[in-house]
mmCIF file of C-alpha atoms in Angstrom:
data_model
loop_
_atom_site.group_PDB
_atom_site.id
_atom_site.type_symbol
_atom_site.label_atom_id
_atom_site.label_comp_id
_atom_site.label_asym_id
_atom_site.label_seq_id
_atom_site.Cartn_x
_atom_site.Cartn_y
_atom_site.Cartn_z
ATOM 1 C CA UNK A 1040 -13.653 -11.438 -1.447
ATOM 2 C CA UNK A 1041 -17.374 -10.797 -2.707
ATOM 3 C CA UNK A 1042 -18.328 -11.863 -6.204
ATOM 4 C CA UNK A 1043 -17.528 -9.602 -8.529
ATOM 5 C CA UNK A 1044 -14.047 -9.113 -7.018
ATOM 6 C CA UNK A 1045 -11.492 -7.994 -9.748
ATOM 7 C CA UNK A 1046 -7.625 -8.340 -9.484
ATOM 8 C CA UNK A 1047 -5.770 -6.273 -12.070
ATOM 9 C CA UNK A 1048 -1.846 -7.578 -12.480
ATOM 10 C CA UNK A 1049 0.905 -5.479 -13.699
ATOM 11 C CA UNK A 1050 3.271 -7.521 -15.517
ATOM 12 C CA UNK A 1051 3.235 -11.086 -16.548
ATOM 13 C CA UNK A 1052 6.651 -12.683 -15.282
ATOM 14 C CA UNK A 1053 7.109 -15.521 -13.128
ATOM 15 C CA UNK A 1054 5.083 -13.827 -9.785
ATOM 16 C CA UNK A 1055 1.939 -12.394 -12.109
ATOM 17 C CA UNK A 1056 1.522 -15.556 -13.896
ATOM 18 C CA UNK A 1057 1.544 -17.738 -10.301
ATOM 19 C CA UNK A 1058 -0.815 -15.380 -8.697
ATOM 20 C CA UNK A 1059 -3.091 -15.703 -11.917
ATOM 21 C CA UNK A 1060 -2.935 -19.709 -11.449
ATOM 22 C CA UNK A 1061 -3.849 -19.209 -7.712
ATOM 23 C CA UNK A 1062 -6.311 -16.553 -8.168
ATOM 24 C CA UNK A 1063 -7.739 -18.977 -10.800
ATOM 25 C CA UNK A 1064 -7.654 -21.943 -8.354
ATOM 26 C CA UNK A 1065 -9.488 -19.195 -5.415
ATOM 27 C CA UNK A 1066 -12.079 -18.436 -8.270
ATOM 28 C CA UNK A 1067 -11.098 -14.734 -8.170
ATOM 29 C CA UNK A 1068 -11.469 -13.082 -11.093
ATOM 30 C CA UNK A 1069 -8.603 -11.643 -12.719
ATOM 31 C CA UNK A 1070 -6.613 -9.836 -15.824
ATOM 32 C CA UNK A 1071 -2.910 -9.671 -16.166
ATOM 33 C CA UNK A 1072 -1.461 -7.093 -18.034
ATOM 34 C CA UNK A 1073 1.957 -7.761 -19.957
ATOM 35 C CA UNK A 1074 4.206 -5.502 -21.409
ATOM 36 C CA UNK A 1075 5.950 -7.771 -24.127
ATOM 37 C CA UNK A 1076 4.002 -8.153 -27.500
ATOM 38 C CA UNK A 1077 4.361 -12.076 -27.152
ATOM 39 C CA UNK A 1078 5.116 -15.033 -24.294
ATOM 40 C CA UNK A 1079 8.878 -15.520 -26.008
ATOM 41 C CA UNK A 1080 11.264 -18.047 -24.553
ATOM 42 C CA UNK A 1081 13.404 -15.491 -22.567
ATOM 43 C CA UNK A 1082 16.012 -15.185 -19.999
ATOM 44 C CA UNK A 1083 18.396 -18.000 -18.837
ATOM 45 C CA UNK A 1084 17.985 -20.186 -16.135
ATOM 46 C CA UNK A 1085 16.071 -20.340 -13.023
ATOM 47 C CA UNK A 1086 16.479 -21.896 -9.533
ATOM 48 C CA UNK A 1087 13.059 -23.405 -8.175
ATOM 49 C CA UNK A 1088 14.258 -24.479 -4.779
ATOM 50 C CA UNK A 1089 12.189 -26.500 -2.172
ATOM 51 C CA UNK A 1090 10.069 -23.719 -1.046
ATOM 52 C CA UNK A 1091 8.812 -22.183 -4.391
ATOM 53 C CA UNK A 1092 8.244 -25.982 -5.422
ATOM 54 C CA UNK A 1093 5.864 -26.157 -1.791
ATOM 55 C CA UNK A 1094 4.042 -23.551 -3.544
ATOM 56 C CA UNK A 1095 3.434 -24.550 -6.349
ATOM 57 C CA UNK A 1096 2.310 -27.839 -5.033
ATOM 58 C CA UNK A 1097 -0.417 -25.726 -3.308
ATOM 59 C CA UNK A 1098 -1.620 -24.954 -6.624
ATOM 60 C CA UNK A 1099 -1.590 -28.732 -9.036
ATOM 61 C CA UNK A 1100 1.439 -27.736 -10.631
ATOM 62 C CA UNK A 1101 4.408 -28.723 -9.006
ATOM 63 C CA UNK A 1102 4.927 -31.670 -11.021
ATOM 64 C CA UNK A 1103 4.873 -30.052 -14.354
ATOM 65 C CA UNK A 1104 7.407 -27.691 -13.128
ATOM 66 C CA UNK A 1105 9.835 -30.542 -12.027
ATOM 67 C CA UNK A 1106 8.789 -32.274 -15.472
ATOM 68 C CA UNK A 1107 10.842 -29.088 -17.438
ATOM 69 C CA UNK A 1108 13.911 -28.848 -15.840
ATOM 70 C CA UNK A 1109 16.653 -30.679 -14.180
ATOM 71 C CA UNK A 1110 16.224 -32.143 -9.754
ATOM 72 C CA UNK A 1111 19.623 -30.671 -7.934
ATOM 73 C CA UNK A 1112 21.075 -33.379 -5.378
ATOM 74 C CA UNK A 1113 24.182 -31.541 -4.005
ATOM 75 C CA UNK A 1114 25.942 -28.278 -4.919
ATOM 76 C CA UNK A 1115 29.172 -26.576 -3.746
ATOM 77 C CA UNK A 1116 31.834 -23.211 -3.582
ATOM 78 C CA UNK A 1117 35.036 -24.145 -5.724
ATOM 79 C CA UNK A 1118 38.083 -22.464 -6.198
ATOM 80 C CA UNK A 1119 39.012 -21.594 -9.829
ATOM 81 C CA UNK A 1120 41.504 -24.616 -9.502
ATOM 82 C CA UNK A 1121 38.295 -27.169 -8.684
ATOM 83 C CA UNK A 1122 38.832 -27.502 -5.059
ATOM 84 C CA UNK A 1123 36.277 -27.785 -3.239
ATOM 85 C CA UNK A 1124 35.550 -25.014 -0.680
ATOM 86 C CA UNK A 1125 32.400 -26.033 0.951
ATOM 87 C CA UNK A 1126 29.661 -28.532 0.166
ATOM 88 C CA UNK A 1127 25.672 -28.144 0.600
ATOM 89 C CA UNK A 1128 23.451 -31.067 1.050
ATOM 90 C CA UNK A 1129 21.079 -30.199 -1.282
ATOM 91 C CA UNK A 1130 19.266 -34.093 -1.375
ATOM 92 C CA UNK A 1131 19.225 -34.105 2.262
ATOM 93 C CA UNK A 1132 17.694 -30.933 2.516
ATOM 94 C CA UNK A 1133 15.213 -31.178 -0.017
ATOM 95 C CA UNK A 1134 14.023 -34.544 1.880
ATOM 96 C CA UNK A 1135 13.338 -32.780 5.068
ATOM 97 C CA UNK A 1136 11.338 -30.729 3.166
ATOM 98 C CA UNK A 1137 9.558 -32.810 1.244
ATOM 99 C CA UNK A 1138 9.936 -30.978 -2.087
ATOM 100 C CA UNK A 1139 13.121 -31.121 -4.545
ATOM 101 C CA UNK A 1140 15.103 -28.375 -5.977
ATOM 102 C CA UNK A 1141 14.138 -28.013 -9.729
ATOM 103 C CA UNK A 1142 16.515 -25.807 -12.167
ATOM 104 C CA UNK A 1143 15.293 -25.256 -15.177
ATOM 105 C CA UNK A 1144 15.053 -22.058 -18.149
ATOM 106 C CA UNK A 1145 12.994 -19.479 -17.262
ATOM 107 C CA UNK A 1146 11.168 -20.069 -20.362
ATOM 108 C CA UNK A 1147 9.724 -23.266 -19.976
ATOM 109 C CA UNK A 1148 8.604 -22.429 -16.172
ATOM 110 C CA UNK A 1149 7.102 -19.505 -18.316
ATOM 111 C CA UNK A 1150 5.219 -22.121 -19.933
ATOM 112 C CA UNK A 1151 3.882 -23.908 -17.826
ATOM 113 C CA UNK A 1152 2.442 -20.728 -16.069
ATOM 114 C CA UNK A 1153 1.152 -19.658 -18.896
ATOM 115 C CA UNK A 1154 -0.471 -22.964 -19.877
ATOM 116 C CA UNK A 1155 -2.422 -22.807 -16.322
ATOM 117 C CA UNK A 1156 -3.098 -19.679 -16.406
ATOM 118 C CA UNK A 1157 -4.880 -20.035 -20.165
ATOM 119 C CA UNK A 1158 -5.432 -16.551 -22.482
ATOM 120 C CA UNK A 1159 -8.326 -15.563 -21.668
ATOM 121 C CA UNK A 1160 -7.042 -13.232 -18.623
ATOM 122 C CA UNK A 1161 -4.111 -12.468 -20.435
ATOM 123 C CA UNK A 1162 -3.741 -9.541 -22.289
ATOM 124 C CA UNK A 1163 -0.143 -8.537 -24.239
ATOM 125 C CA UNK A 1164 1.392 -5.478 -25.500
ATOM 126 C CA UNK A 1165 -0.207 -3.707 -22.508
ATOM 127 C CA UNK A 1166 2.138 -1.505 -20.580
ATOM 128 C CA UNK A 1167 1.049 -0.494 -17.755
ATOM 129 C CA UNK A 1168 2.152 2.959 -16.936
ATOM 130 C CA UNK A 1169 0.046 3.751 -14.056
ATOM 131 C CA UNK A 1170 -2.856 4.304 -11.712
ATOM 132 C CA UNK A 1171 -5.739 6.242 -10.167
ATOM 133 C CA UNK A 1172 -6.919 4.994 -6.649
ATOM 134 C CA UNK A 1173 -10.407 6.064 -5.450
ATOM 135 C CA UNK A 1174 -13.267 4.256 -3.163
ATOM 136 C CA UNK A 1175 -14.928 3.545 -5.871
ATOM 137 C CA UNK A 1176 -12.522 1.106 -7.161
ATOM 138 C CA UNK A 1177 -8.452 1.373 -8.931
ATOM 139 C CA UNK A 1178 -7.826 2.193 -12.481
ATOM 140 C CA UNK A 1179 -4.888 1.295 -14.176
ATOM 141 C CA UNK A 1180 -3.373 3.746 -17.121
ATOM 142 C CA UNK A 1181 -1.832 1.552 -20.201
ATOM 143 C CA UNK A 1182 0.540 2.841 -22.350
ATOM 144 C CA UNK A 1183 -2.050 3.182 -25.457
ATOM 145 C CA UNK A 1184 -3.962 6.069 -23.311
ATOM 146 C CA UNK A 1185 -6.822 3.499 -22.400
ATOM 147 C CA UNK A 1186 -8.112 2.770 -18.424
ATOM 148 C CA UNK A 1187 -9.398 -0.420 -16.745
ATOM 149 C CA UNK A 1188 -11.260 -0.540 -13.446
ATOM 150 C CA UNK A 1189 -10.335 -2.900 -11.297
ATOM 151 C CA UNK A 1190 -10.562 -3.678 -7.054
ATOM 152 C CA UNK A 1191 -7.142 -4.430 -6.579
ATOM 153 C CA UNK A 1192 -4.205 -3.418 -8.807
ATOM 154 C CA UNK A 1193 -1.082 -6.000 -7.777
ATOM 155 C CA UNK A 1194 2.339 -4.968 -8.878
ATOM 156 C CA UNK A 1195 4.299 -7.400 -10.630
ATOM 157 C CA UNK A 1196 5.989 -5.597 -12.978
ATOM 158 C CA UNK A 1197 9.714 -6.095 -11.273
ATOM 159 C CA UNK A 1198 12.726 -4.371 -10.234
ATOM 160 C CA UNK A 1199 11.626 -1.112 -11.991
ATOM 161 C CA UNK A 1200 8.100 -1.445 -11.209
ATOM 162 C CA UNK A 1201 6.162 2.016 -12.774
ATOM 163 C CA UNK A 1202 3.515 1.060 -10.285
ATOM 164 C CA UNK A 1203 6.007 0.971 -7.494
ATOM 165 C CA UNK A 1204 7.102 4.244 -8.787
ATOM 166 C CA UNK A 1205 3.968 6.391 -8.525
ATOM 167 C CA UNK A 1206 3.328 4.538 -5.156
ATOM 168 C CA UNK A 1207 6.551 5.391 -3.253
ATOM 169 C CA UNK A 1208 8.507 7.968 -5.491
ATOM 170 C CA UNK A 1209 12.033 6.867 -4.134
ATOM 171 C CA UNK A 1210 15.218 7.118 -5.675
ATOM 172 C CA UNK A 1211 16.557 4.598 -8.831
ATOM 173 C CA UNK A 1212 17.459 0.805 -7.381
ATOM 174 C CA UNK A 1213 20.658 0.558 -5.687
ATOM 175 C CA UNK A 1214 24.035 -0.951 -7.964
ATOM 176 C CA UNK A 1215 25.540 -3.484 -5.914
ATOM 177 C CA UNK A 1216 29.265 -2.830 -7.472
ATOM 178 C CA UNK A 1217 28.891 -6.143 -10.003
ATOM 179 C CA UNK A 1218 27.894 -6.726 -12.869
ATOM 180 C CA UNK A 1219 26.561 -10.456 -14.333
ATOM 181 C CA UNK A 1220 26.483 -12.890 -17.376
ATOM 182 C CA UNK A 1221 24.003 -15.267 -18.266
ATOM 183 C CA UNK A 1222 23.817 -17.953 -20.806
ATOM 184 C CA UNK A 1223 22.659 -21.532 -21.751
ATOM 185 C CA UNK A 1224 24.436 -23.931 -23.671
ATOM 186 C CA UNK A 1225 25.337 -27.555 -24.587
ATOM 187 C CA UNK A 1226 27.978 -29.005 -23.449
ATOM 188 C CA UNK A 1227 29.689 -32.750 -23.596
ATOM 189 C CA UNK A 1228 30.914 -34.056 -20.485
ATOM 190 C CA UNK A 1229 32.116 -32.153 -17.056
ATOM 191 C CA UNK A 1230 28.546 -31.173 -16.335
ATOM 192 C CA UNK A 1231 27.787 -33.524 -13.387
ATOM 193 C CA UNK A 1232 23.187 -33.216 -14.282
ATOM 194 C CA UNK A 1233 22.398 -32.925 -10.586
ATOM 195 C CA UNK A 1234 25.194 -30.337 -9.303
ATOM 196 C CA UNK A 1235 25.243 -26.986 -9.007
ATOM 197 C CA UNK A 1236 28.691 -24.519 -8.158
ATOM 198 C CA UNK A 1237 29.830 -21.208 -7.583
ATOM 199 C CA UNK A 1238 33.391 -21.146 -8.293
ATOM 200 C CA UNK A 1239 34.794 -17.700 -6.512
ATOM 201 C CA UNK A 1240 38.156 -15.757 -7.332
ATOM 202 C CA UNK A 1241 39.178 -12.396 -6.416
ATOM 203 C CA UNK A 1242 36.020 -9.777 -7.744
ATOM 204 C CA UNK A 1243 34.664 -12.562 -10.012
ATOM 205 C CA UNK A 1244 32.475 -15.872 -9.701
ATOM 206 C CA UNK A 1245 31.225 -18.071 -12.173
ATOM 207 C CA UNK A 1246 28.158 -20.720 -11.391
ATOM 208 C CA UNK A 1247 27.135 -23.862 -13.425
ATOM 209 C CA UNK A 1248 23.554 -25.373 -13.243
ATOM 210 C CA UNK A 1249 22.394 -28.152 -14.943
ATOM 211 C CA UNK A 1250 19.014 -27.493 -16.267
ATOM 212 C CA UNK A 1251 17.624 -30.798 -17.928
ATOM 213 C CA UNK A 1252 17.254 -31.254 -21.723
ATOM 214 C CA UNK A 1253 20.990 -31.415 -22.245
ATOM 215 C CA UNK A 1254 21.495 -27.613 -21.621
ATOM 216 C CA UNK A 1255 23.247 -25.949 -18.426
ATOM 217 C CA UNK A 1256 22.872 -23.088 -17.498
ATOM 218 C CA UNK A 1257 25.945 -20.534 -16.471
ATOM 219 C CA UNK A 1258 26.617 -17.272 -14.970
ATOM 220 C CA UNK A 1259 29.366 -15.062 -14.138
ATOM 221 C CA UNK A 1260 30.351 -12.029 -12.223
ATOM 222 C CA UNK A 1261 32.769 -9.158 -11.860
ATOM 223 C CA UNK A 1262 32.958 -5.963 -10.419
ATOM 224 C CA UNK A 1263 32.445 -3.032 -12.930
ATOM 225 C CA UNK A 1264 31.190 0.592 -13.204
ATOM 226 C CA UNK A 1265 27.800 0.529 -13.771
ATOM 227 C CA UNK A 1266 26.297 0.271 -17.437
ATOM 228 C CA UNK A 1267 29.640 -1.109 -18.933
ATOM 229 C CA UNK A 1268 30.209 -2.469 -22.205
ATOM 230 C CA UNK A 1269 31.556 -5.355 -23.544
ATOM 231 C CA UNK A 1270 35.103 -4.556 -26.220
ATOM 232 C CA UNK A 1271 35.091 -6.330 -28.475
ATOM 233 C CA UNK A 1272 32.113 -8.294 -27.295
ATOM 234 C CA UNK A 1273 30.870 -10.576 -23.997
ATOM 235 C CA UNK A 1274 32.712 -14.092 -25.283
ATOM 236 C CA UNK A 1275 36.339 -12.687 -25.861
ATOM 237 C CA UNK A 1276 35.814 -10.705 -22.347
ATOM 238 C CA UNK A 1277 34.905 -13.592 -20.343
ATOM 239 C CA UNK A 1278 37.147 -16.307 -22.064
ATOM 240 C CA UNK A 1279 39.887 -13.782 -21.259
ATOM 241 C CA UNK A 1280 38.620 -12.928 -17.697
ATOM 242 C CA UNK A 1281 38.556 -17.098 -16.906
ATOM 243 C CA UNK A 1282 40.861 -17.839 -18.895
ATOM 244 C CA UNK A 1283 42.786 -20.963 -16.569
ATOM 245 C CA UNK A 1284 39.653 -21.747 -14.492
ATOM 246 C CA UNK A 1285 38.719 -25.664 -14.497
ATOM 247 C CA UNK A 1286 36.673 -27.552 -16.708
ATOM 248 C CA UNK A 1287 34.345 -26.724 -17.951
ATOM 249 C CA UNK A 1288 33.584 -22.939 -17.392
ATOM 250 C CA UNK A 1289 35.569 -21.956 -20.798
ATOM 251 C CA UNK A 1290 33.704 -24.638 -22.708
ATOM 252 C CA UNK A 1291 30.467 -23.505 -21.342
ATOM 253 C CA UNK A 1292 31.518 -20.147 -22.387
ATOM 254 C CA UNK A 1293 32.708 -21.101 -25.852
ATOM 255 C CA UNK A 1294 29.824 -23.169 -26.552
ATOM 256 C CA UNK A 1295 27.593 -20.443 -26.197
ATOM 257 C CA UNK A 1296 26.832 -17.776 -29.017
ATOM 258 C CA UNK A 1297 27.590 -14.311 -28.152
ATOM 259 C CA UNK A 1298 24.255 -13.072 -29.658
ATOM 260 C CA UNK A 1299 22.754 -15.430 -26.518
ATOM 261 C CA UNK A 1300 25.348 -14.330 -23.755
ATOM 262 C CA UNK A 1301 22.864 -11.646 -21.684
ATOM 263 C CA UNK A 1302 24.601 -9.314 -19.687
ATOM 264 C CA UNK A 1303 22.793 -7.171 -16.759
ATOM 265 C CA UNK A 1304 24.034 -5.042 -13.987
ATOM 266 C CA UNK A 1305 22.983 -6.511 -10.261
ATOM 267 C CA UNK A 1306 20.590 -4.284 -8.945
ATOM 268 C CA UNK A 1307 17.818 -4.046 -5.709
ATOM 269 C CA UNK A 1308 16.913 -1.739 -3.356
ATOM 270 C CA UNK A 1309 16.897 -1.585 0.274
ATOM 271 C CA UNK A 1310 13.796 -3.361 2.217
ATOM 272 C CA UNK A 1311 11.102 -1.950 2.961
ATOM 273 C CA UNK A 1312 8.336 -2.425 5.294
ATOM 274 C CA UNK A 1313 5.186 -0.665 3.433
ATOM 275 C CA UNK A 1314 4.119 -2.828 -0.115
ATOM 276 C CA UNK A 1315 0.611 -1.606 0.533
ATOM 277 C CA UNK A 1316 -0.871 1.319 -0.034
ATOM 278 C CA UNK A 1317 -5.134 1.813 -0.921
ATOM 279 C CA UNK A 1318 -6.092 -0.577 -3.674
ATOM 280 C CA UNK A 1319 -2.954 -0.986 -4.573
ATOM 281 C CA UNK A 1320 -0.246 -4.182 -3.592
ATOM 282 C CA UNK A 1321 3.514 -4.705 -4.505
ATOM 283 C CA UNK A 1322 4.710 -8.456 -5.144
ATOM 284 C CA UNK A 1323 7.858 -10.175 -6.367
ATOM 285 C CA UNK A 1324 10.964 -7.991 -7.914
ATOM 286 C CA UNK A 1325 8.328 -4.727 -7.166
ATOM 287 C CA UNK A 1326 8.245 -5.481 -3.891
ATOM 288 C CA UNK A 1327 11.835 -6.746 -2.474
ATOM 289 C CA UNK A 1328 13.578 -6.792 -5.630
ATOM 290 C CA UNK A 1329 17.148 -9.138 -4.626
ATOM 291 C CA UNK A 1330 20.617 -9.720 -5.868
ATOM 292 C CA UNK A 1331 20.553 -13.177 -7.190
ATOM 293 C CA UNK A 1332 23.561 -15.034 -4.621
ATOM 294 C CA UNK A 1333 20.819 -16.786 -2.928
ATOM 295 C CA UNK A 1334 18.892 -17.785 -5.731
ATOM 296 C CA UNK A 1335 15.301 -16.583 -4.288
ATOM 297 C CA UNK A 1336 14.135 -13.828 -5.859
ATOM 298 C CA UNK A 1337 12.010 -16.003 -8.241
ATOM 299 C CA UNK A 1338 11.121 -18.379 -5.566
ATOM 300 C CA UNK A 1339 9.981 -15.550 -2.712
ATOM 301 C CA UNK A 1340 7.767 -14.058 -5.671
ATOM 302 C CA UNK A 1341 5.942 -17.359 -5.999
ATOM 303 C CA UNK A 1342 5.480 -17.563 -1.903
ATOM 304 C CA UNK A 1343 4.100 -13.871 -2.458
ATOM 305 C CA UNK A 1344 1.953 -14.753 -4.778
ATOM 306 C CA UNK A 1345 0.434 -17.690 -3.694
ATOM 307 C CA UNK A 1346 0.145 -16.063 0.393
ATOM 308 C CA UNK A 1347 -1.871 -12.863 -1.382
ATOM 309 C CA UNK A 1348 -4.361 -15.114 -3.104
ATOM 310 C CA UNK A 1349 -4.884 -17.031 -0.202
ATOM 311 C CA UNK A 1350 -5.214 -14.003 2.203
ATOM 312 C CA UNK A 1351 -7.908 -12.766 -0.712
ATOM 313 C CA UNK A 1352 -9.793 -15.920 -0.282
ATOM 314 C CA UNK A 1353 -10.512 -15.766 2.876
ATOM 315 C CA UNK A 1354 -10.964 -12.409 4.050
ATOM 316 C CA UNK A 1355 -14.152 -10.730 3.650
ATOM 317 C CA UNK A 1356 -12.431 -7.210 3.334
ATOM 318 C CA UNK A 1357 -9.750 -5.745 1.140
ATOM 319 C CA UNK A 1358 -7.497 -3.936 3.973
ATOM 320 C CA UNK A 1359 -8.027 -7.335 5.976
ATOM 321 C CA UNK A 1360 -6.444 -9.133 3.214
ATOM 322 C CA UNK A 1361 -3.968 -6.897 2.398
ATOM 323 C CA UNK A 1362 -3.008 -6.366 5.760
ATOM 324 C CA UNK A 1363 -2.583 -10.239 6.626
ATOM 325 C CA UNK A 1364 -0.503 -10.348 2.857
ATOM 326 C CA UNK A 1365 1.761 -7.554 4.124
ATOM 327 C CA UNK A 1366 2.278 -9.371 8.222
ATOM 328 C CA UNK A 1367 3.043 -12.386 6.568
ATOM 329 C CA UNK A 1368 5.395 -11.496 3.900
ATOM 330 C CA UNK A 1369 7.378 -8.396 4.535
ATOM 331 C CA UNK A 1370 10.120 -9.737 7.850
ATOM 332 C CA UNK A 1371 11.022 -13.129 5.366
ATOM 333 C CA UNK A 1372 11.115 -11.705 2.170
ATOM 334 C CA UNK A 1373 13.269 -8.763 3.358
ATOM 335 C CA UNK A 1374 15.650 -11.084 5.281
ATOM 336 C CA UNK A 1375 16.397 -12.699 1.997
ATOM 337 C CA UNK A 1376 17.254 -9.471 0.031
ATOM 338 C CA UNK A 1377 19.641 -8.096 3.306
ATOM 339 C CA UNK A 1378 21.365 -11.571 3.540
ATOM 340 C CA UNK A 1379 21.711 -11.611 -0.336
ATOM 341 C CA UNK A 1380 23.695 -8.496 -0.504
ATOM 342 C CA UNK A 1381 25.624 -9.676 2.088
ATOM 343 C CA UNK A 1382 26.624 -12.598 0.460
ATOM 344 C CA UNK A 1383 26.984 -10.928 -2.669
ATOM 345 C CA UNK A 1384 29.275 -8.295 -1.238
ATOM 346 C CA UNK A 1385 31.453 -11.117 0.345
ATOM 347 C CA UNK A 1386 31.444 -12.905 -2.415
ATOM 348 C CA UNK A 1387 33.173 -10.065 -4.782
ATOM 349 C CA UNK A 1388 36.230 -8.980 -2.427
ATOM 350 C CA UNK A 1389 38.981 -8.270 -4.298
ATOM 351 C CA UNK A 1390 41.586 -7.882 -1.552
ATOM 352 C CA UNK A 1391 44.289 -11.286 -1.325
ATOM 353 C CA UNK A 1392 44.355 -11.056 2.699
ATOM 354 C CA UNK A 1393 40.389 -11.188 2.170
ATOM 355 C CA UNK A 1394 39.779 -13.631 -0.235
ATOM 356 C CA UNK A 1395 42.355 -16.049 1.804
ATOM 357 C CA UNK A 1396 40.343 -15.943 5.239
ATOM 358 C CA UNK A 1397 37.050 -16.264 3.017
ATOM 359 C CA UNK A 1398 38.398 -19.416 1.558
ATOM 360 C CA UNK A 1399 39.427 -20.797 5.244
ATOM 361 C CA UNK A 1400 36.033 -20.079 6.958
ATOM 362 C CA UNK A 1401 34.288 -21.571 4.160
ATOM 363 C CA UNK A 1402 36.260 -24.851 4.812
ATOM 364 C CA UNK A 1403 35.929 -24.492 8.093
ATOM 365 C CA UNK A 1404 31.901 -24.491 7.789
ATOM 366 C CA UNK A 1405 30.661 -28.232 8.435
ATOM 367 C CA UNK A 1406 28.295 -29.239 5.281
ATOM 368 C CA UNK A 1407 26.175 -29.525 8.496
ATOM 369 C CA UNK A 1408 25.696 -26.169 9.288
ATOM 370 C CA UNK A 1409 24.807 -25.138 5.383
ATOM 371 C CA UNK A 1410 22.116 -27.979 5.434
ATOM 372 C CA UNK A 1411 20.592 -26.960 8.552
ATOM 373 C CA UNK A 1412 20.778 -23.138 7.414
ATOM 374 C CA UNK A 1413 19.357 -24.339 4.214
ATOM 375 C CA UNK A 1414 16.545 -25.620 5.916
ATOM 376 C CA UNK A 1415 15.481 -22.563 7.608
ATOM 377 C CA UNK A 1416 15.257 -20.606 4.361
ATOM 378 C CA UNK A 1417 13.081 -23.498 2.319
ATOM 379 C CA UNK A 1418 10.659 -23.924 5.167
ATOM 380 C CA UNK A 1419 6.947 -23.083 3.385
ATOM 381 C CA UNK A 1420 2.969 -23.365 4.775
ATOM 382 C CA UNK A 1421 0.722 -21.840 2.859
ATOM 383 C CA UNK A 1422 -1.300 -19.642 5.511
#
C-alpha cells in the first residue's frame, strides 16, 4: 500500500489483535478499535492448533504463544464409561507440520497479542457502530457520536459483527440446536497435561483440555431451546446432567465456581462467498463465524489475518489486495464452518439406533485416517 495507508479494525479479539501485530510487522499503519473498557482476562480456553501456530511463526511470536499454555500430544472420542472410541495422533501430526498444538486461556493468548501489538494503536471503550464508504476514504461511526477516517475499515468485531450488519443486512446467526459450557479449573490427578477428549452421549458431550499452569480447561454440551436458563444454577445442572460419567468430568465440574461456569448458545451462519465490499473487509467470527467441534474458529481468524496483511503488503492497490484476501480465504475458511456443523450435528443425536452406529464407525476409523485428515486441515503458507 502507499505511505500514508490507514487500516481501521473493528474489535480487538484474537483476529484484530493478530492483524495489528502483522500490520505492525508490514509497517502499515493502523488503529484498532475495542469495545470493552479494559484488556480483562476473559473467556475460557483456546485451541491453537498447528496451523494458527504456522502463523504466528510468520509474525516472531509463536514461541511466546507456546510459552502460555499447555503442547497437546494425542487426543481422543470417549464414551461416558472411558472407552475409548477413536484416537487422533495429534504428536504425529503436529511433526509433519512442523508446528505443535498449543491450548491455552484465551486470556493469556490475549496477552501476548496485546503485548506485540503495544497501546499506542489501541484505543478502548470504542464501539464501533458503523460506517460511511466514499472514494475519498471509509469512516467509521463509534458509539460516542465521533468519526475516524480511515482507507480500509476490517471487521473483526465477531459473530454479531455491526459492521457485517450494515454491509450485508441478512437475517440473525443461525442456532445450531445446542447449547455449551465453559470453564477452567484446578484439578488433582486424572488430567493426563498433554491430552485432549470429547466424551459423547446421547444429545450431550463434554471435552477436557489441559491448558498449562495447572488449570484445564472443560466444556460441555446439550441440546436446548435457544436462550435457556440455568434452575437453580449451571453447577447443580451439569453435575446432574453427568452425573455417572468417568473421572474426572464431575470433579472438573465441582472444582469450578459457578460465578466462572460461562454458558453460551452455539451459533454461526451459513458461508458465504462475498467478505468484501468498497473499503470495507470482513475477518474472523465476522466473516465465517463457526461452531466450535473443530476447534478453528480462533485459528482460521489468525490465517485471515495474517493472509490480509500480507496481500496489503504487496499490492499496490486496495481492490488488488482485497481481491487476492478474498481468493485466498473464502473456499478454506468456509469448508471449516460446513464441516463443523456437520460434526456438530452428528455429534448431538439423540436417537439410541443413532448413537450406536456412531459409536461403531468411529471405532471402525483407523487413527490413520484422522491423522492424515488432520493433516489436510493444519496445512499453512503464508501467500
Amino acid at each position: 500500500m502507499k505511505t500514508g495507508f490507514t487500516v481501521l479494525i473493528a474489535g480487538g479479539g484474537i483476529g484484530g489483535l493478530t492483524l495489528g501485530v502483522a500490520l505492525r510487522r508490514a509497517g502499515i499503519a493502523f488503529r484498532i478499535f475495542e469495545r470493552a473498557p479494559a484488556m480483562l482476562k476473559v473467556g475460557a480456553g483456546i485451541s491453537m492448533q498447528s496451523n494458527a501456530m504456522l502463523a504466528f511463526r510468520t509474525l516472531g511470536i509463536d514461541s511466546q504463544v507456546a510459552a502460555a499454555g499447555q503442547q497437546i500430544n494425542a487426543g481422543g472420542i470417549l464414551t461416558p464409561q472411558n472407552e475409548t472410541l477413536n484416537s487422533m495422533m495429534v504428536r504425529e501430526v503436529s511433526e509433519a507440520a512442523g508446528a505443535p498444538m498449543i491450548t491455552l486461556h484465551r486470556g493469556l493468548l490475549q496477552d501476548v497479542l496485546h503485548q506485540a501489538v503495544g497501546d499506542d494503536c489501541l484505543t478502548l471503550g470504542a464501539k464501533v457502530e458503523g460506517y460511511r464508504d466514499g472514494p475519498d476514504g471509509v469512516f467509521v461511526k463509534l458509539a460516542d457520536g465521533t468519526e475516524v477516517r480511515g482507507d480500509l475499515l476490517v471487521a473483526a468485531d465477531g459473530l454479531r459483527s455491526a459492521v457485517r450488519a450494515q454491509m450485508l443486512q441478512e437475517p440473525a446467526p443461525r442456532y445450531s440446536g445446542y447449547t455449551s459450557w465453559r470453564g477452567v479449573c484446578e484439578v488433582s490427578g486424572g488430567v493426563r497435561p498433554d491430552y485432549t477428549s470429547e466424551s459423547w452421549g446421547p444429545g450431550v458431550r463434554f471435552g477436557v483440555v489441559p491448558i498449562g499452569n495447572g488449570q484445564t480447561y472443560w466444556f460441555a454440551t446439550a441440546n436446548a431451546p435457544e436462550h435457556g436458563v440455568d434452575q437453580p444454577d449451571a453447577r447443580t445442572e451439569l453435575l446432574k446432567r453427568f452425573a455417572g460419567w468417568h473421572a474426572p468430568i464431575p470433579q472438573l465440574i465441582q472444582n469450578t465456581p459457578n460465578s466462572a461456569i460461562l454458558r453460551t448458545d452455539i451459533h454461526d451462519r451459513p458461508p458465504i462467498k462475498q467478505w468484501t465490499k468498497g473499503r470495507v473487509v470482513l475477518l474472523g467470527d465476522a466473516a465465517h463465524p463457526m461452531t466450535p467441534n473443530m476447534g478453528q474458529g480462533g485459528c482460521q481468524a489468525v490465517e485471515d489475518a495474517v493472509v490480509l496483511a500480507r496481500c496489503l503488503a504487496v499490492e499496490a492497490e486496495l481492490p488488488a489486495a482485497l481481491g487476492r484476501y478474498q481468493a485466498l480465504r473464502v473456499k478454506r475458511a468456509n469448508e471449516f464452518v460446513t464441516r463443523s456443523y456437520r460434526i456438530g450435528q452428528i455429534g448431538q443425536w439423540t436417537n439410541p439406533a443413532a448413537c450406536w452406529v456412531r459409536e461403531k464407525l468411529l471405532k471402525a476409523t483407523a487413527p490413520t485416517h484422522v491423522t492424515q485428515e488432520m493433516r489436510s486441515r493444519i496445512a499453512f503458507s503464508a501467500p
